Amino acid sequence: MNTLTSFSAVAAPERARIVVLATGGTIAGSAATPTETSAYQAGALGIDTLLTAVPALDEVARIEAQQVASLDSKDMSPAFWTILAQRVNELLADDAIDGVVITHGTDTLEETAYLLHLTVKSRKPVVLTAAMRPASALSADGPLNLLNAVTLAANPAAVGQGVLVALNNQIHSAREAAKTSTYAVDAFQSPEFGILGWVQDGRVEFGRSVVRAHTTATEFVIGAAWPHVEIVTSYAGVSRALVDGLVAAGVRGIVVAGTGNGSIHASLQQALVDALKQGVAVVRSSRVGSGHVMRNGAALDDALGFVSAGSLNPYKARVLLMLALAAGGTGPVMLQRVFDQY
Ligand code: SIN
């Protein structure tokens, strides 16, 4: 008869230590009734209230929460990006911290996420999450999104993947995630390349990685003064007045949300050529929402000194142009190299 003469206890793996930075948004929103999902105050609830609503978080990670802001993310600013990126870098430099989750409004999440993707100097996971319905709503999506974001940040598979966005059980790269619906819970898509993977019932699976340089592999550091960069859109009958006004105001860079493959109405294009002669960087993106803007696709770039944004949407192209100009970048050749690399 076999008897058990000895055994060794196997220690349970220690749960990851994750810091949740709360910035506001609909995930912290509160409305008068559970059926109200349009009229509510974003950022009304503190992070402790959001964490208390998800007891399962305790099984996934040891969580420390910090309320960094209580913003409606329509009011996001580059000054706040600097504070947030510096906070994330400080936290991740601590050996005791395994990852960071950031709760954010959906409206400008794609800009903040890409900014962090280019300026966080760590391979540890950074995951942004949000919600389309306020915390007070029937079928609020925030609690599960928060649980999935922490689950992702605590998973070794997320190390070295750059900044990630976790919503609706999906994992997006910060480079590609974009809000594509005003109300649907599957609002976030990665239009040109698709999702990186998924999180469900505690499982994380990646199907691909981002190939463009990010985090520790970028030349960008946070902290330089932000240059004035704006976005203008091309459309039927657009005038040159906006560009002329921006040049008069001292703008350093303009991203054009062009039509189709980044084509630009003749009157706007002439204004941009004139702006370029005043030292303003001009980057062509598209208002379409998916696809690439091919360099020279409209036979513009070599001839006129413009830069193609490739597959970056206008809002992400603006973030990259701001960082490139803040780092001292000038001229279309150098700027095109940056847009081809990131
Ligand atoms: C916001 O962006 O802060 C409000 C909208 C949202 O989070 O969905």
GROMACS .gro file of C-alpha atoms and ligand atoms in nm:
model
  350
    1MET     CA    1   0.000   0.000   0.000
    2ASN     CA    2   0.134   0.338  -0.095
    3THR     CA    3   0.153   0.586   0.185
    4LEU     CA    4   0.220   0.950   0.149
    5THR     CA    5   0.544   0.996   0.336
    6SER     CA    6   0.627   1.351   0.247
    7PHE     CA    7   0.490   1.645   0.054
    8SER     CA    8   0.606   1.990  -0.025
    9ALA     CA    9   0.371   2.280  -0.013
   10VAL     CA   10   0.362   2.480  -0.336
   11ALA     CA   11   0.324   2.846  -0.258
   12ALA     CA   12   0.055   3.020  -0.457
   13PRO     CA   13   0.212   3.275  -0.694
   14GLU     CA   14   0.197   3.617  -0.539
   15ARG     CA   15  -0.064   3.840  -0.700
   16ALA     CA   16   0.077   4.121  -0.911
   17ARG     CA   17   0.086   4.468  -0.760
   18ILE     CA   18  -0.107   4.703  -0.987
   19VAL     CA   19  -0.159   5.076  -0.941
   20VAL     CA   20  -0.490   5.211  -1.073
   21LEU     CA   21  -0.471   5.577  -1.172
   22ALA     CA   22  -0.817   5.733  -1.202
   23THR     CA   23  -0.869   6.035  -1.427
   24GLY     CA   24  -1.251   6.052  -1.450
   25GLY     CA   25  -1.469   5.977  -1.755
   26THR     CA   26  -1.797   5.795  -1.798
   27ILE     CA   27  -1.655   5.494  -1.617
   28ALA     CA   28  -1.683   5.719  -1.309
   29GLY     CA   29  -2.003   5.882  -1.432
   30SER     CA   30  -2.328   5.907  -1.240
   31ALA     CA   31  -2.680   5.978  -1.372
   32ALA     CA   32  -3.010   6.048  -1.193
   33THR     CA   33  -3.161   5.709  -1.289
   34PRO     CA   34  -3.033   5.369  -1.402
   35THR     CA   35  -3.197   5.411  -1.743
   36GLU     CA   36  -3.026   5.743  -1.817
   37THR     CA   37  -2.713   5.694  -2.030
   38SER     CA   38  -2.684   6.032  -2.203
   39ALA     CA   39  -2.732   6.302  -1.938
   40TYR     CA   40  -2.486   6.233  -1.658
   41GLN     CA   41  -2.182   6.380  -1.494
   42ALA     CA   42  -1.857   6.221  -1.609
   43GLY     CA   43  -1.593   6.175  -1.340
   44ALA     CA   44  -1.845   6.211  -1.055
   45LEU     CA   45  -1.743   5.900  -0.859
   46GLY     CA   46  -1.411   5.838  -0.688
   47ILE     CA   47  -1.190   5.541  -0.771
   48ASP     CA   48  -1.263   5.375  -0.433
   49THR     CA   49  -1.632   5.353  -0.527
   50LEU     CA   50  -1.544   5.195  -0.864
   51LEU     CA   51  -1.309   4.941  -0.704
   52THR     CA   52  -1.560   4.848  -0.433
   53ALA     CA   53  -1.811   4.759  -0.705
   54VAL     CA   54  -1.577   4.485  -0.834
   55PRO     CA   55  -1.483   4.254  -0.542
   56ALA     CA   56  -1.326   4.004  -0.789
   57LEU     CA   57  -1.039   4.249  -0.841
   58ASP     CA   58  -0.896   4.134  -0.511
   59GLU     CA   59  -0.838   3.784  -0.649
   60VAL     CA   60  -0.649   3.919  -0.950
   61ALA     CA   61  -0.406   4.171  -0.805
   62ARG     CA   62  -0.296   4.369  -0.505
   63ILE     CA   63  -0.433   4.709  -0.596
   64GLU     CA   64  -0.330   5.056  -0.495
   65ALA     CA   65  -0.551   5.335  -0.625
   66GLN     CA   66  -0.472   5.699  -0.688
   67GLN     CA   67  -0.722   5.964  -0.796
   68VAL     CA   68  -0.516   6.177  -1.036
   69ALA     CA   69  -0.807   6.382  -1.175
   70SER     CA   70  -1.185   6.378  -1.217
   71LEU     CA   71  -1.207   6.498  -1.575
   72ASP     CA   72  -1.456   6.475  -1.853
   73SER     CA   73  -1.191   6.377  -2.107
   74LYS     CA   74  -1.318   6.629  -2.362
   75ASP     CA   75  -1.122   6.871  -2.143
   76MET     CA   76  -0.797   6.673  -2.157
   77SER     CA   77  -0.484   6.886  -2.207
   78PRO     CA   78  -0.118   6.836  -2.295
   79ALA     CA   79  -0.031   6.980  -1.952
   80PHE     CA   80  -0.221   6.691  -1.793
   81TRP     CA   81  -0.052   6.443  -2.030
   82THR     CA   82   0.281   6.558  -1.885
   83ILE     CA   83   0.160   6.499  -1.527
   84LEU     CA   84   0.017   6.158  -1.614
   85ALA     CA   85   0.318   6.033  -1.811
   86GLN     CA   86   0.555   6.147  -1.535
   87ARG     CA   87   0.341   5.968  -1.273
   88VAL     CA   88   0.336   5.645  -1.475
   89ASN     CA   89   0.713   5.656  -1.530
   90GLU     CA   90   0.776   5.716  -1.159
   91LEU     CA   91   0.550   5.427  -1.057
   92LEU     CA   92   0.695   5.179  -1.304
   93ALA     CA   93   1.051   5.263  -1.197
   94ASP     CA   94   0.956   5.104  -0.861
   95ASP     CA   95   1.056   4.735  -0.861
   96ALA     CA   96   0.760   4.655  -0.633
   97ILE     CA   97   0.504   4.768  -0.893
   98ASP     CA   98   0.414   4.531  -1.176
   99GLY     CA   99   0.185   4.747  -1.388
  100VAL     CA  100  -0.047   5.045  -1.415
  101VAL     CA  101  -0.414   5.068  -1.513
  102ILE     CA  102  -0.558   5.407  -1.606
  103THR     CA  103  -0.931   5.479  -1.602
  104HIS     CA  104  -1.011   5.749  -1.859
  105GLY     CA  105  -1.298   5.903  -2.053
  106THR     CA  106  -1.358   5.747  -2.392
  107ASP     CA  107  -1.368   6.077  -2.581
  108THR     CA  108  -0.994   6.142  -2.593
  109LEU     CA  109  -0.863   5.808  -2.466
  110GLU     CA  110  -0.702   5.735  -2.804
  111GLU     CA  111  -0.486   6.047  -2.776
  112THR     CA  112  -0.372   5.993  -2.416
  113ALA     CA  113  -0.302   5.625  -2.484
  114TYR     CA  114  -0.082   5.702  -2.787
  115LEU     CA  115   0.101   5.977  -2.595
  116LEU     CA  116   0.185   5.727  -2.320
  117HIS     CA  117   0.276   5.459  -2.577
  118LEU     CA  118   0.549   5.695  -2.702
  119THR     CA  119   0.675   5.833  -2.369
  120VAL     CA  120   0.647   5.561  -2.102
  121LYS     CA  121   0.995   5.423  -2.041
  122SER     CA  122   0.914   5.077  -1.916
  123ARG     CA  123   0.826   4.733  -2.054
  124LYS     CA  124   0.578   4.679  -1.768
  125PRO     CA  125   0.211   4.675  -1.870
  126VAL     CA  126   0.016   5.001  -1.891
  127VAL     CA  127  -0.352   4.947  -1.969
  128LEU     CA  128  -0.615   5.217  -2.028
  129THR     CA  129  -0.979   5.137  -1.979
  130ALA     CA  130  -1.307   5.329  -1.989
  131ALA     CA  131  -1.680   5.281  -2.024
  132MET     CA  132  -1.953   5.389  -2.261
  133ARG     CA  133  -2.225   5.378  -1.993
  134PRO     CA  134  -2.205   5.559  -1.659
  135ALA     CA  135  -2.145   5.356  -1.344
  136SER     CA  136  -2.508   5.416  -1.240
  137ALA     CA  137  -2.653   5.261  -1.558
  138LEU     CA  138  -2.831   4.932  -1.610
  139SER     CA  139  -2.570   4.702  -1.765
  140ALA     CA  140  -2.287   4.945  -1.695
  141ASP     CA  141  -1.981   4.826  -1.888
  142GLY     CA  142  -1.723   4.987  -1.657
  143PRO     CA  143  -1.695   4.718  -1.386
  144LEU     CA  144  -1.608   4.436  -1.629
  145ASN     CA  145  -1.379   4.663  -1.830
  146LEU     CA  146  -1.194   4.753  -1.509
  147LEU     CA  147  -1.163   4.389  -1.406
  148ASN     CA  148  -1.034   4.294  -1.751
  149ALA     CA  149  -0.788   4.583  -1.756
  150VAL     CA  150  -0.639   4.478  -1.421
  151THR     CA  151  -0.636   4.113  -1.534
  152LEU     CA  152  -0.443   4.220  -1.845
  153ALA     CA  153  -0.199   4.442  -1.656
  154ALA     CA  154  -0.127   4.156  -1.415
  155ASN     CA  155  -0.057   3.907  -1.695
  156PRO     CA  156   0.304   3.846  -1.807
  157ALA     CA  157   0.188   3.830  -2.170
  158ALA     CA  158   0.125   4.205  -2.157
  159VAL     CA  159   0.490   4.285  -2.077
  160GLY     CA  160   0.667   4.464  -2.364
  161GLN     CA  161   0.349   4.512  -2.571
  162GLY     CA  162   0.345   4.891  -2.532
  163VAL     CA  163   0.048   5.076  -2.391
  164LEU     CA  164  -0.272   4.876  -2.427
  165VAL     CA  165  -0.642   4.960  -2.431
  166ALA     CA  166  -0.885   4.708  -2.279
  167LEU     CA  167  -1.258   4.747  -2.344
  168ASN     CA  168  -1.542   4.516  -2.433
  169ASN     CA  169  -1.325   4.204  -2.377
  170GLN     CA  170  -1.081   4.321  -2.645
  171ILE     CA  171  -0.716   4.430  -2.631
  172HIS     CA  172  -0.609   4.712  -2.862
  173SER     CA  173  -0.273   4.873  -2.916
  174ALA     CA  174  -0.266   5.238  -2.809
  175ARG     CA  175  -0.131   5.317  -3.157
  176GLU     CA  176  -0.443   5.191  -3.327
  177ALA     CA  177  -0.737   5.214  -3.084
  178ALA     CA  178  -1.000   5.469  -3.189
  179LYS     CA  179  -1.349   5.554  -3.068
  180THR     CA  180  -1.585   5.480  -3.358
  181SER     CA  181  -1.934   5.507  -3.206
  182THR     CA  182  -2.104   5.775  -2.999
  183TYR     CA  183  -2.296   5.526  -2.783
  184ALA     CA  184  -2.220   5.157  -2.849
  185VAL     CA  185  -2.029   4.949  -2.592
  186ASP     CA  186  -1.812   4.817  -2.875
  187ALA     CA  187  -1.716   5.174  -2.964
  188PHE     CA  188  -1.343   5.104  -2.971
  189GLN     CA  189  -1.193   4.954  -3.283
  190SER     CA  190  -0.846   4.925  -3.431
  191PRO     CA  191  -0.964   5.008  -3.782
  192GLU     CA  192  -0.660   4.935  -3.998
  193PHE     CA  193  -0.491   4.642  -3.821
  194GLY     CA  194  -0.746   4.489  -3.584
  195ILE     CA  195  -0.729   4.395  -3.218
  196LEU     CA  196  -0.420   4.247  -3.049
  197GLY     CA  197  -0.614   3.990  -2.849
  198TRP     CA  198  -0.881   3.940  -2.589
  199VAL     CA  199  -0.949   3.912  -2.212
  200GLN     CA  200  -1.235   3.699  -2.087
  201ASP     CA  201  -1.315   3.515  -1.762
  202GLY     CA  202  -0.965   3.579  -1.632
  203ARG     CA  203  -0.790   3.455  -1.948
  204VAL     CA  204  -0.568   3.669  -2.165
  205GLU     CA  205  -0.471   3.579  -2.519
  206PHE     CA  206  -0.265   3.780  -2.766
  207GLY     CA  207  -0.294   3.701  -3.137
  208ARG     CA  208  -0.034   3.953  -3.253
  209SER     CA  209   0.200   4.228  -3.134
  210VAL     CA  210   0.262   4.583  -3.252
  211VAL     CA  211   0.568   4.610  -3.474
  212ARG     CA  212   0.619   4.988  -3.462
  213ALA     CA  213   0.859   5.124  -3.197
  214HIS     CA  214   0.707   5.223  -2.862
  215THR     CA  215   0.784   5.291  -2.492
  216THR     CA  216   1.152   5.207  -2.422
  217ALA     CA  217   1.237   5.204  -2.796
  218THR     CA  218   1.132   5.562  -2.869
  219GLU     CA  219   1.342   5.878  -2.873
  220PHE     CA  220   1.071   6.077  -2.693
  221VAL     CA  221   1.079   6.189  -2.332
  222ILE     CA  222   0.807   6.374  -2.152
  223GLY     CA  223   0.866   6.717  -2.005
  224ALA     CA  224   0.962   6.951  -2.292
  225ALA     CA  225   0.733   7.245  -2.362
  226TRP     CA  226   0.442   7.146  -2.585
  227PRO     CA  227   0.449   7.312  -2.928
  228HIS     CA  228   0.131   7.461  -3.072
  229VAL     CA  229  -0.006   7.204  -3.320
  230GLU     CA  230  -0.359   7.206  -3.459
  231ILE     CA  231  -0.580   6.995  -3.686
  232VAL     CA  232  -0.769   7.137  -3.984
  233THR     CA  233  -1.017   6.945  -4.199
  234SER     CA  234  -1.060   6.956  -4.576
  235TYR     CA  235  -1.420   6.964  -4.703
  236ALA     CA  236  -1.632   7.114  -4.981
  237GLY     CA  237  -1.579   7.487  -5.001
  238VAL     CA  238  -1.325   7.508  -4.715
  239SER     CA  239  -1.154   7.845  -4.700
  240ARG     CA  240  -0.794   7.926  -4.615
  241ALA     CA  241  -0.896   8.153  -4.327
  242LEU     CA  242  -0.838   7.898  -4.051
  243VAL     CA  243  -0.483   7.819  -4.165
  244ASP     CA  244  -0.399   8.187  -4.209
  245GLY     CA  245  -0.532   8.254  -3.859
  246LEU     CA  246  -0.325   7.972  -3.712
  247VAL     CA  247  -0.008   8.098  -3.880
  248ALA     CA  248  -0.077   8.446  -3.742
  249ALA     CA  249  -0.119   8.285  -3.398
  250GLY     CA  250   0.226   8.123  -3.423
  251VAL     CA  251   0.128   7.762  -3.488
  252ARG     CA  252   0.428   7.525  -3.527
  253GLY     CA  253   0.254   7.234  -3.695
  254ILE     CA  254  -0.072   7.155  -3.874
  255VAL     CA  255  -0.222   6.812  -3.929
  256VAL     CA  256  -0.468   6.806  -4.218
  257ALA     CA  257  -0.762   6.568  -4.192
  258GLY     CA  258  -0.777   6.537  -4.567
  259THR     CA  259  -1.037   6.378  -4.787
  260GLY     CA  260  -0.985   6.018  -4.905
  261ASN     CA  261  -0.614   5.939  -4.932
  262GLY     CA  262  -0.522   6.266  -4.764
  263SER     CA  263  -0.613   6.489  -5.058
  264ILE     CA  264  -0.668   6.858  -4.982
  265HIS     CA  265  -0.902   7.119  -5.131
  266ALA     CA  266  -0.705   7.358  -5.357
  267SER     CA  267  -0.770   7.668  -5.145
  268LEU     CA  268  -0.666   7.495  -4.824
  269GLN     CA  269  -0.363   7.342  -4.995
  270GLN     CA  270  -0.239   7.683  -5.110
  271ALA     CA  271  -0.275   7.814  -4.755
  272LEU     CA  272  -0.073   7.518  -4.626
  273VAL     CA  273   0.201   7.573  -4.884
  274ASP     CA  274   0.220   7.934  -4.768
  275ALA     CA  275   0.227   7.820  -4.404
  276LEU     CA  276   0.512   7.580  -4.479
  277LYS     CA  277   0.713   7.870  -4.620
  278GLN     CA  278   0.669   8.034  -4.276
  279GLY     CA  279   0.827   7.727  -4.110
  280VAL     CA  280   0.505   7.542  -4.018
  281ALA     CA  281   0.522   7.160  -4.044
  282VAL     CA  282   0.235   7.011  -4.246
  283VAL     CA  283   0.125   6.649  -4.203
  284ARG     CA  284  -0.139   6.487  -4.423
  285SER     CA  285  -0.379   6.246  -4.254
  286SER     CA  286  -0.733   6.146  -4.353
  287ARG     CA  287  -1.078   6.217  -4.217
  288VAL     CA  288  -1.199   5.877  -4.345
  289GLY     CA  289  -1.137   5.680  -4.024
  290SER     CA  290  -0.944   5.385  -4.164
  291GLY     CA  291  -0.682   5.309  -4.425
  292HIS     CA  292  -0.342   5.462  -4.502
  293VAL     CA  293  -0.243   5.796  -4.642
  294MET     CA  294   0.022   5.697  -4.893
  295ARG     CA  295   0.323   5.925  -4.920
  296ASN     CA  296   0.287   6.105  -5.252
  297GLY     CA  297  -0.053   5.940  -5.296
  298ALA     CA  298  -0.185   6.276  -5.406
  299ALA     CA  299   0.155   6.368  -5.562
  300LEU     CA  300   0.193   6.628  -5.290
  301ASP     CA  301   0.462   6.543  -5.048
  302ASP     CA  302   0.788   6.559  -5.246
  303ALA     CA  303   0.664   6.854  -5.448
  304LEU     CA  304   0.532   7.060  -5.159
  305GLY     CA  305   0.727   6.949  -4.851
  306PHE     CA  306   0.435   6.779  -4.676
  307VAL     CA  307   0.461   6.467  -4.458
  308SER     CA  308   0.233   6.163  -4.473
  309ALA     CA  309   0.080   6.035  -4.147
  310GLY     CA  310   0.050   5.681  -4.285
  311SER     CA  311  -0.212   5.490  -4.086
  312LEU     CA  312  -0.233   5.735  -3.793
  313ASN     CA  313  -0.565   5.915  -3.761
  314PRO     CA  314  -0.546   6.297  -3.732
  315TYR     CA  315  -0.561   6.297  -3.350
  316LYS     CA  316  -0.278   6.049  -3.310
  317ALA     CA  317  -0.081   6.221  -3.588
  318ARG     CA  318  -0.109   6.544  -3.387
  319VAL     CA  319   0.032   6.371  -3.076
  320LEU     CA  320   0.329   6.238  -3.274
  321LEU     CA  321   0.392   6.572  -3.445
  322MET     CA  322   0.387   6.752  -3.108
  323LEU     CA  323   0.639   6.509  -2.965
  324ALA     CA  324   0.862   6.529  -3.273
  325LEU     CA  325   0.863   6.910  -3.272
  326ALA     CA  326   0.917   6.918  -2.893
  327ALA     CA  327   1.221   6.694  -2.947
  328GLY     CA  328   1.363   6.950  -3.189
  329GLY     CA  329   1.251   6.785  -3.512
  330THR     CA  330   1.236   7.005  -3.818
  331GLY     CA  331   1.196   6.958  -4.190
  332PRO     CA  332   0.991   6.712  -4.391
  333VAL     CA  333   1.265   6.449  -4.425
  334MET     CA  334   1.321   6.417  -4.050
  335LEU     CA  335   0.948   6.431  -3.975
  336GLN     CA  336   0.865   6.170  -4.240
  337ARG     CA  337   1.125   5.941  -4.079
  338VAL     CA  338   0.941   5.982  -3.747
  339PHE     CA  339   0.603   5.905  -3.903
  340ASP     CA  340   0.749   5.599  -4.080
  341GLN     CA  341   0.904   5.473  -3.755
  342TYR     CA  342   0.623   5.520  -3.503
  343SIN     C1  343  -1.533   6.140  -2.125
  343SIN     O1  344  -1.466   6.117  -2.226
  343SIN     O2  345  -1.480   6.175  -2.018
  343SIN     C2  346  -1.682   6.131  -2.128
  343SIN     C3  347  -1.731   6.029  -2.223
  343SIN     C4  348  -1.692   5.889  -2.190
  343SIN     O3  349  -1.608   5.858  -2.105
  343SIN     O4  350  -1.749   5.799  -2.257
   0.00000   0.00000   0.00000
